[in-house]
Short mmCIF file of C-alpha atoms and ligand atoms in Angstrom, two decimals:
data_model
loop_
_atom_site.label_atom_id
_atom_site.label_comp_id
_atom_site.label_asym_id
_atom_site.label_seq_id
_atom_site.Cartn_x
_atom_site.Cartn_y
_atom_site.Cartn_z
CA MET A 787 281.33 -114.49 -250.60
CA ASP A 788 280.26 -117.64 -248.81
CA ILE A 789 276.81 -116.55 -247.69
CA ALA A 790 276.16 -119.38 -245.23
CA ALA A 791 279.55 -118.91 -243.52
CA THR A 792 279.12 -115.13 -243.37
CA ALA A 793 275.66 -115.53 -241.86
CA THR A 794 277.08 -117.83 -239.17
CA GLN A 795 279.85 -115.34 -238.38
CA ILE A 796 277.40 -112.46 -238.18
CA LEU A 797 275.13 -114.40 -235.85
CA ALA A 798 278.22 -115.06 -233.70
CA GLY A 799 278.63 -111.28 -233.47
CA GLU A 800 281.84 -110.94 -235.49
CA ARG A 801 282.36 -107.31 -236.39
CA ARG A 802 284.58 -108.03 -239.37
CA ALA A 803 281.95 -110.24 -240.96
CA LEU A 804 279.40 -107.50 -240.29
CA ALA A 805 281.64 -104.91 -241.95
CA ARG A 806 282.08 -107.15 -245.01
CA ALA A 807 278.35 -107.75 -245.22
CA ILE A 808 277.64 -104.00 -245.11
CA THR A 809 280.15 -103.51 -247.93
CA LEU A 810 278.19 -106.13 -249.86
CA VAL A 811 274.85 -104.36 -249.38
CA GLU A 812 276.48 -101.09 -250.46
CA SER A 813 277.70 -102.52 -253.73
CA GLY A 814 276.01 -101.44 -256.93
CA ARG A 815 276.85 -104.66 -258.78
CA SER A 816 273.85 -106.83 -259.60
CA ASP A 817 275.57 -110.09 -258.57
CA HIS A 818 276.41 -108.48 -255.22
CA ARG A 819 272.81 -107.34 -254.88
CA ALA A 820 271.61 -110.90 -255.38
CA GLN A 821 274.06 -112.14 -252.72
CA ALA A 822 273.03 -109.37 -250.34
CA THR A 823 269.36 -110.23 -250.75
CA ASN A 824 270.19 -113.87 -250.12
CA LEU A 825 272.21 -113.04 -246.98
CA LEU A 826 269.48 -110.81 -245.57
CA GLU A 827 266.86 -113.45 -246.25
CA THR A 828 269.07 -116.08 -244.52
CA LEU A 829 269.39 -113.86 -241.44
CA ARG A 830 265.78 -112.70 -241.32
CA GLY A 831 264.19 -113.37 -237.96
CA HIS A 832 267.41 -114.73 -236.43
CA GLY A 833 268.63 -111.61 -234.71
CA ARG A 834 267.66 -110.30 -231.35
CA THR A 835 265.64 -107.12 -231.39
CA ALA A 836 267.72 -104.02 -231.00
CA LEU A 837 266.55 -100.58 -229.97
CA ARG A 838 266.92 -98.37 -233.02
CA ILE A 839 267.53 -94.75 -232.10
CA GLY A 840 267.51 -92.09 -234.82
CA LEU A 841 269.42 -88.90 -234.10
CA SER A 842 269.26 -85.68 -236.06
CA GLY A 843 270.79 -82.25 -235.64
CA THR A 844 272.46 -79.52 -237.65
CA PRO A 845 276.25 -79.56 -238.06
CA GLY A 846 278.00 -78.32 -234.92
CA VAL A 847 275.16 -79.08 -232.53
CA GLY A 848 277.22 -81.85 -230.95
CA LYS A 849 276.05 -85.09 -232.59
CA SER A 850 279.38 -86.86 -232.63
CA THR A 851 280.22 -85.69 -229.10
CA PHE A 852 276.82 -86.95 -227.96
CA ILE A 853 277.16 -90.29 -229.72
CA GLU A 854 280.60 -90.82 -228.24
CA THR A 855 279.56 -90.02 -224.66
CA PHE A 856 276.19 -91.76 -224.94
CA GLY A 857 277.71 -94.77 -226.71
CA LEU A 858 280.41 -95.16 -224.08
CA MET A 859 277.78 -94.91 -221.34
CA LEU A 860 275.84 -97.74 -222.98
CA THR A 861 278.87 -99.97 -223.56
CA GLY A 862 279.73 -99.26 -219.91
CA MET A 863 276.37 -100.86 -219.06
CA GLY A 864 277.44 -103.93 -221.03
CA LYS A 865 275.45 -103.09 -224.15
CA ARG A 866 276.73 -103.48 -227.68
CA VAL A 867 276.27 -100.35 -229.76
CA ALA A 868 276.30 -99.87 -233.53
CA VAL A 869 276.47 -96.42 -235.12
CA LEU A 870 275.29 -95.91 -238.70
CA ALA A 871 274.89 -92.69 -240.66
CA VAL A 872 272.54 -91.34 -243.28
CA ASP A 873 274.45 -88.51 -244.84
CA PRO A 874 272.78 -86.61 -247.68
CA SER A 875 275.93 -84.55 -248.21
CA SER A 876 277.77 -87.69 -249.31
CA ALA A 877 275.25 -88.08 -252.12
CA ARG A 878 276.06 -84.63 -253.49
CA SER A 879 279.75 -84.14 -252.89
CA GLY A 880 281.00 -87.71 -252.58
CA GLY A 881 282.43 -86.66 -249.23
CA SER A 882 280.85 -87.65 -245.97
CA ILE A 883 280.51 -85.42 -242.91
CA LEU A 884 278.93 -88.04 -240.66
CA GLY A 885 279.90 -91.30 -239.03
CA ASP A 886 283.56 -90.52 -239.44
CA LYS A 887 285.53 -92.68 -237.03
CA THR A 888 287.92 -89.87 -236.21
CA ARG A 889 284.94 -87.95 -234.84
CA MET A 890 284.32 -90.66 -232.25
CA GLU A 891 287.74 -91.88 -231.51
CA ARG A 892 287.21 -93.40 -228.10
CA LEU A 893 283.99 -95.14 -229.06
CA SER A 894 285.57 -96.54 -232.22
CA ARG A 895 288.23 -98.26 -230.08
CA ASP A 896 285.61 -99.85 -227.83
CA ALA A 897 285.27 -103.59 -228.47
CA ASN A 898 281.51 -103.36 -227.91
CA ALA A 899 280.97 -100.63 -230.47
CA PHE A 900 280.75 -100.69 -234.23
CA ILE A 901 280.86 -97.46 -236.26
CA ARG A 902 280.12 -97.33 -239.93
CA PRO A 903 280.25 -94.08 -241.93
CA SER A 904 277.74 -93.28 -244.63
CA PRO A 905 278.72 -94.60 -248.07
CA SER A 906 279.73 -91.91 -250.51
CA GLN A 907 278.28 -91.14 -253.91
CA THR A 908 274.94 -92.79 -253.50
CA HIS A 909 271.62 -91.05 -253.93
CA LEU A 910 269.44 -90.73 -250.82
CA GLY A 911 267.29 -93.70 -251.85
CA GLY A 912 270.41 -95.83 -252.09
CA VAL A 913 271.68 -94.63 -248.72
CA ALA A 914 268.28 -95.39 -247.19
CA ARG A 915 268.24 -98.95 -248.44
CA ARG A 916 271.81 -99.56 -247.42
CA THR A 917 271.13 -98.19 -243.94
CA ARG A 918 268.02 -100.32 -243.46
CA GLU A 919 269.96 -103.38 -244.48
CA ALA A 920 272.89 -102.41 -242.27
CA ILE A 921 270.40 -102.11 -239.38
CA ASP A 922 269.13 -105.63 -240.07
CA LEU A 923 272.67 -106.96 -240.25
CA SER A 924 273.66 -105.19 -237.01
CA GLU A 925 270.60 -106.62 -235.30
CA ALA A 926 271.52 -110.11 -236.47
CA ALA A 927 275.02 -109.51 -235.10
CA GLY A 928 273.47 -109.01 -231.66
CA PHE A 929 273.85 -105.27 -231.17
CA ASP A 930 271.53 -104.01 -228.45
CA VAL A 931 271.32 -100.39 -229.52
CA ILE A 932 271.65 -99.06 -233.06
CA LEU A 933 272.20 -95.32 -233.38
CA ILE A 934 271.34 -93.88 -236.78
CA GLU A 935 272.75 -90.41 -237.22
CA THR A 936 271.74 -87.81 -239.77
CA VAL A 937 272.31 -84.14 -240.47
CA GLY A 938 269.28 -81.95 -239.98
CA VAL A 939 269.04 -80.54 -243.45
CA GLY A 940 265.77 -81.79 -244.90
CA GLN A 941 264.56 -85.07 -246.31
CA SER A 942 267.03 -87.26 -244.48
CA GLU A 943 265.21 -86.90 -241.14
CA THR A 944 262.13 -88.55 -242.58
CA VAL A 945 264.29 -91.36 -243.91
CA VAL A 946 265.84 -91.91 -240.49
CA ALA A 947 262.58 -91.50 -238.54
CA GLU A 948 261.04 -94.21 -240.75
CA MET A 949 263.70 -96.69 -239.68
CA SER A 950 263.91 -95.80 -235.97
CA ASP A 951 261.98 -96.88 -232.90
CA ILE A 952 262.82 -93.63 -231.16
CA PHE A 953 263.76 -90.36 -232.84
CA LEU A 954 265.94 -87.79 -231.07
CA LEU A 955 266.37 -84.22 -232.14
CA LEU A 956 269.53 -82.59 -230.86
CA LEU A 957 269.52 -78.80 -230.54
CA ALA A 958 271.93 -76.17 -229.33
CA PRO A 959 270.96 -73.37 -226.94
CA ALA A 960 269.53 -70.42 -228.87
CA GLY A 961 270.59 -66.85 -228.26
CA GLY A 962 267.22 -65.19 -228.45
CA ASP A 963 263.75 -66.59 -228.05
CA GLU A 964 263.45 -67.84 -231.62
CA LEU A 965 262.82 -71.53 -232.14
CA GLN A 966 265.99 -71.93 -234.23
CA GLY A 967 264.01 -72.32 -237.41
CA VAL A 968 263.29 -75.95 -236.64
CA LYS A 969 260.60 -76.97 -239.03
CA ARG A 970 257.34 -78.09 -237.57
CA GLY A 971 257.50 -81.32 -239.55
CA ILE A 972 260.79 -82.22 -237.92
CA MET A 973 259.53 -81.39 -234.45
CA GLU A 974 256.54 -83.62 -235.08
CA MET A 975 258.86 -86.55 -235.69
CA ALA A 976 260.76 -86.14 -232.42
CA ASP A 977 260.15 -88.33 -229.39
CA LEU A 978 262.74 -86.54 -227.35
CA ILE A 979 264.28 -83.12 -227.97
CA LEU A 980 267.69 -82.85 -226.34
CA VAL A 981 269.06 -79.37 -225.83
CA ASN A 982 272.80 -79.98 -225.80
CA LYS A 983 275.60 -77.80 -224.42
CA ALA A 984 273.73 -77.13 -221.19
CA ASP A 985 276.96 -76.30 -219.43
CA GLY A 986 279.10 -73.29 -218.45
CA ASP A 987 278.06 -70.00 -220.01
CA LEU A 988 275.50 -71.71 -222.22
CA ARG A 989 273.52 -73.21 -219.41
CA ALA A 990 271.11 -70.31 -218.94
CA ALA A 991 270.39 -70.13 -222.66
CA ALA A 992 269.89 -73.91 -222.71
CA THR A 993 267.34 -73.63 -219.92
CA ARG A 994 265.38 -71.02 -221.88
CA THR A 995 265.58 -73.02 -225.10
CA CYS A 996 264.39 -76.13 -223.32
CA ALA A 997 261.42 -74.26 -221.85
CA ASP A 998 260.57 -72.84 -225.29
CA TYR A 999 260.51 -76.30 -226.83
CA THR A 1000 258.58 -77.78 -223.96
CA GLY A 1001 255.93 -75.16 -224.72
CA ALA A 1002 256.08 -75.76 -228.46
CA LEU A 1003 255.73 -79.53 -228.03
CA ARG A 1004 252.58 -79.04 -226.00
CA LEU A 1005 250.98 -77.33 -228.99
CA LEU A 1006 251.50 -80.33 -231.27
CA ARG A 1007 248.72 -82.77 -231.95
CA LYS A 1008 248.79 -85.75 -229.61
CA ARG A 1009 250.06 -88.95 -231.24
CA ALA A 1010 248.69 -92.37 -230.38
CA GLN A 1011 252.18 -93.77 -229.80
CA ASP A 1012 253.00 -91.39 -226.94
CA PRO A 1013 252.49 -91.99 -223.24
CA GLU A 1014 251.67 -89.09 -220.95
CA GLY A 1015 254.40 -86.44 -221.01
CA PHE A 1016 255.86 -87.39 -224.42
CA PRO A 1017 257.32 -86.04 -226.62
CA LYS A 1018 259.45 -84.01 -224.24
CA ALA A 1019 262.41 -81.65 -224.23
CA GLN A 1020 265.34 -82.11 -221.92
CA MET A 1021 268.80 -80.64 -221.34
CA VAL A 1022 272.08 -82.51 -221.74
CA SER A 1023 275.76 -81.78 -221.95
CA ALA A 1024 277.50 -84.29 -224.15
CA LEU A 1025 280.81 -82.66 -223.27
CA GLU A 1026 280.39 -82.88 -219.50
CA ASP A 1027 278.30 -86.01 -219.58
CA THR A 1028 275.30 -84.65 -217.74
CA GLY A 1029 271.69 -85.54 -218.40
CA LEU A 1030 272.55 -88.52 -220.60
CA GLN A 1031 271.61 -91.09 -218.01
CA LEU A 1032 268.25 -89.39 -217.58
CA ALA A 1033 267.77 -89.22 -221.35
CA TRP A 1034 268.44 -92.95 -221.60
CA GLU A 1035 265.92 -93.63 -218.85
CA GLU A 1036 263.30 -91.65 -220.77
CA MET A 1037 264.07 -93.63 -223.93
CA GLU A 1038 263.72 -96.90 -222.04
CA LYS A 1039 260.48 -95.74 -220.47
CA LEU A 1040 259.09 -94.81 -223.87
CA ALA A 1041 260.26 -98.04 -225.49
CA HIS A 1042 258.78 -100.10 -222.67
CA TRP A 1043 255.42 -98.35 -222.88
CA ARG A 1044 255.25 -98.78 -226.64
CA ARG A 1045 256.09 -102.47 -226.37
CA GLU A 1046 253.42 -103.02 -223.74
CA THR A 1047 250.75 -101.18 -225.67
CA GLY A 1048 251.49 -102.74 -229.05
CA HIS A 1049 252.56 -99.48 -230.67
CA TRP A 1050 256.10 -100.77 -231.04
CA ASP A 1051 255.05 -103.67 -233.27
CA ARG A 1052 252.55 -101.54 -235.14
CA ILE A 1053 255.16 -98.88 -235.93
CA ARG A 1054 257.66 -101.48 -237.12
CA ALA A 1055 255.01 -103.11 -239.29
CA GLU A 1056 254.08 -99.75 -240.81
CA GLN A 1057 257.73 -99.01 -241.44
CA ALA A 1058 258.17 -102.35 -243.21
CA ARG A 1059 255.24 -101.44 -245.44
CA TYR A 1060 256.63 -97.97 -246.09
CA TRP A 1061 259.97 -99.40 -247.17
CA PHE A 1062 258.38 -102.02 -249.38
CA GLU A 1063 256.58 -99.24 -251.22
CA ALA A 1064 259.76 -97.17 -251.38
CA GLU A 1065 261.61 -100.16 -252.88
CA VAL A 1066 258.93 -100.53 -255.55
CA ARG A 1067 259.15 -96.83 -256.41
CA GLU A 1068 262.95 -96.96 -256.54
CA GLY A 1069 262.82 -100.08 -258.68
CA LEU A 1070 260.44 -98.46 -261.14
CA LEU A 1071 262.63 -95.38 -261.41
CA ALA A 1072 265.68 -97.58 -261.98
CA ARG A 1073 263.86 -99.28 -264.84
CA LEU A 1074 263.07 -95.94 -266.42
CA ARG A 1075 266.79 -95.21 -266.49
CA ARG A 1076 267.61 -98.51 -268.20
CA GLU A 1077 267.44 -99.42 -271.91
CA PRO A 1078 265.27 -99.87 -273.87
CA VAL A 1079 262.86 -97.84 -271.72
CA ARG A 1080 265.26 -94.92 -271.49
CA GLY A 1081 265.65 -94.73 -275.26
CA ALA A 1082 261.91 -94.88 -275.78
CA MET A 1083 261.44 -92.17 -273.16
CA LEU A 1084 263.94 -89.86 -274.84
CA ALA A 1085 262.29 -90.41 -278.22
CA LEU A 1086 258.85 -89.65 -276.76
CA ALA A 1087 260.23 -86.56 -274.99
CA ASP A 1088 261.46 -85.27 -278.36
CA ARG A 1089 257.99 -85.74 -279.82
CA VAL A 1090 256.37 -83.97 -276.84
CA GLU A 1091 258.83 -81.12 -277.27
CA ALA A 1092 258.02 -80.88 -280.98
CA GLY A 1093 254.30 -80.73 -280.19
CA GLU A 1094 253.56 -84.00 -281.99
CA ILE A 1095 251.95 -85.66 -278.99
CA THR A 1096 250.66 -84.45 -275.63
CA ALA A 1097 252.63 -85.15 -272.47
CA ALA A 1098 249.84 -87.29 -271.06
CA ALA A 1099 249.46 -89.40 -274.19
CA ALA A 1100 253.23 -89.90 -274.44
CA ALA A 1101 253.46 -90.93 -270.79
CA GLY A 1102 250.61 -93.39 -271.32
CA GLU A 1103 252.36 -94.85 -274.34
CA LEU A 1104 255.55 -95.34 -272.37
CA LEU A 1105 253.92 -96.81 -269.25
CA ASP A 1106 251.44 -99.07 -271.03
CA GLY A 1107 253.72 -99.98 -273.89
CA THR A 1108 257.48 -100.01 -273.45
CA LEU A 1109 257.68 -100.17 -269.66
CA ALA A 1110 254.89 -102.74 -269.29
CA GLY A 1111 256.59 -104.81 -272.00
CA SER A 1112 259.97 -104.64 -270.30
CA MET A 1113 258.38 -105.74 -267.01
CA GLY A 1114 257.29 -109.00 -268.54
CA GLY A 1115 260.87 -110.28 -268.35
CA SER A 1116 262.92 -111.34 -265.35
CA ALA A 1117 262.95 -109.34 -262.15
CA ASN A 1118 265.63 -106.66 -261.70
P1 GDP B 1474 278.34 -82.34 -234.87
O1 GDP B 1474 278.78 -81.57 -236.08
O2 GDP B 1474 276.88 -82.21 -234.64
O3 GDP B 1474 278.79 -83.78 -234.89
O4 GDP B 1474 279.03 -81.64 -233.60
P2 GDP B 1474 280.35 -81.99 -232.78
O5 GDP B 1474 280.08 -83.15 -231.87
O6 GDP B 1474 281.49 -82.13 -233.72
O7 GDP B 1474 280.51 -80.72 -231.87
C1 GDP B 1474 280.67 -79.42 -232.40
C2 GDP B 1474 281.36 -78.54 -231.36
O8 GDP B 1474 280.53 -78.39 -230.22
C3 GDP B 1474 282.67 -79.12 -230.86
O9 GDP B 1474 283.58 -78.07 -230.68
C4 GDP B 1474 282.30 -79.74 -229.53
O10 GDP B 1474 283.37 -79.80 -228.63
C5 GDP B 1474 281.21 -78.80 -229.05
N1 GDP B 1474 280.28 -79.49 -228.14
C6 GDP B 1474 279.66 -80.67 -228.36
N2 GDP B 1474 278.91 -81.00 -227.29
C7 GDP B 1474 279.06 -80.00 -226.39
C8 GDP B 1474 278.53 -79.76 -225.06
O11 GDP B 1474 277.77 -80.54 -224.50
N3 GDP B 1474 278.91 -78.60 -224.46
C9 GDP B 1474 279.74 -77.70 -225.05
N4 GDP B 1474 280.04 -76.58 -224.37
N5 GDP B 1474 280.26 -77.90 -226.28
C10 GDP B 1474 279.93 -79.03 -226.93
#
């Protein structure tokens, strides 16, 4: 790949160049990795700043319907919208349940939208890096809003919250008065809880659910990055396109306040730091899996198992000896 030419095309907003660049950052080949790093470094600081919106919700809650309606509303305002996905299921099964273009058919045909499914067969760390880099590439390509979708099934929300400016939690109306088993930790990440399907027969239940969450949010510890009234819960219907305009206004209000007060920059800086540390951890783990460290580790594990050395002493030997030695060489 001609890195300089690709960078120019991306900066000109060409979606095909963007798609090729994302394929490059997804590649596991070390020569591709070097090219990807080079491309990202070339583009660094050249893009406009996009609003990065993370979106989480359990399967069936209406994420793709929401993204389609919300995305079309934004492109209707003249904004360019990119949709990326962090899909932990793809890491396990090799099949992806998110970001599928057929799920957002109308949006995928919109010239001002770009939809990219989650790559398959990558571990969550790999998906996280790829998504961060895809965000940077999309920003360089001039997208105004980047939606990062994930399934609400655990770790992946943290991953997405750590790369978003605003984090949305999408919920469905609950039957009873239970809080749908939403974990406190996930609620604490949300800036806006959207109770979807507030239409037809479900409207009354949606109203109750929204009131329940409004109450629950009040009990959370106040965060420095929130203006008065945030985080908040609100009702929408992605199907009937109601409440989405209001939700967007709330997001803009929040983003504006954070920019004015410096929290926006602070959060992005903290995220950059978080991801640097994550990269270092990932890199160390990758080295443990590579020879000769892996061989030395297996040999030491055998000795620990046989009771010839303690676990702590063996770990020390590996970290101070073999691994430290292998780090003396070239990077990667
Ligand atoms: P996802 O798995 O979270 O992406 O959910 P989908 O967007 O595929 O939606 C799951 C089901 O809920 C589909 O049958 C949708 O038509 C339906 N659905 C999504 N949004 C709404 C809504 O606002 N109101 C109603 N009544 N149904 C909706």
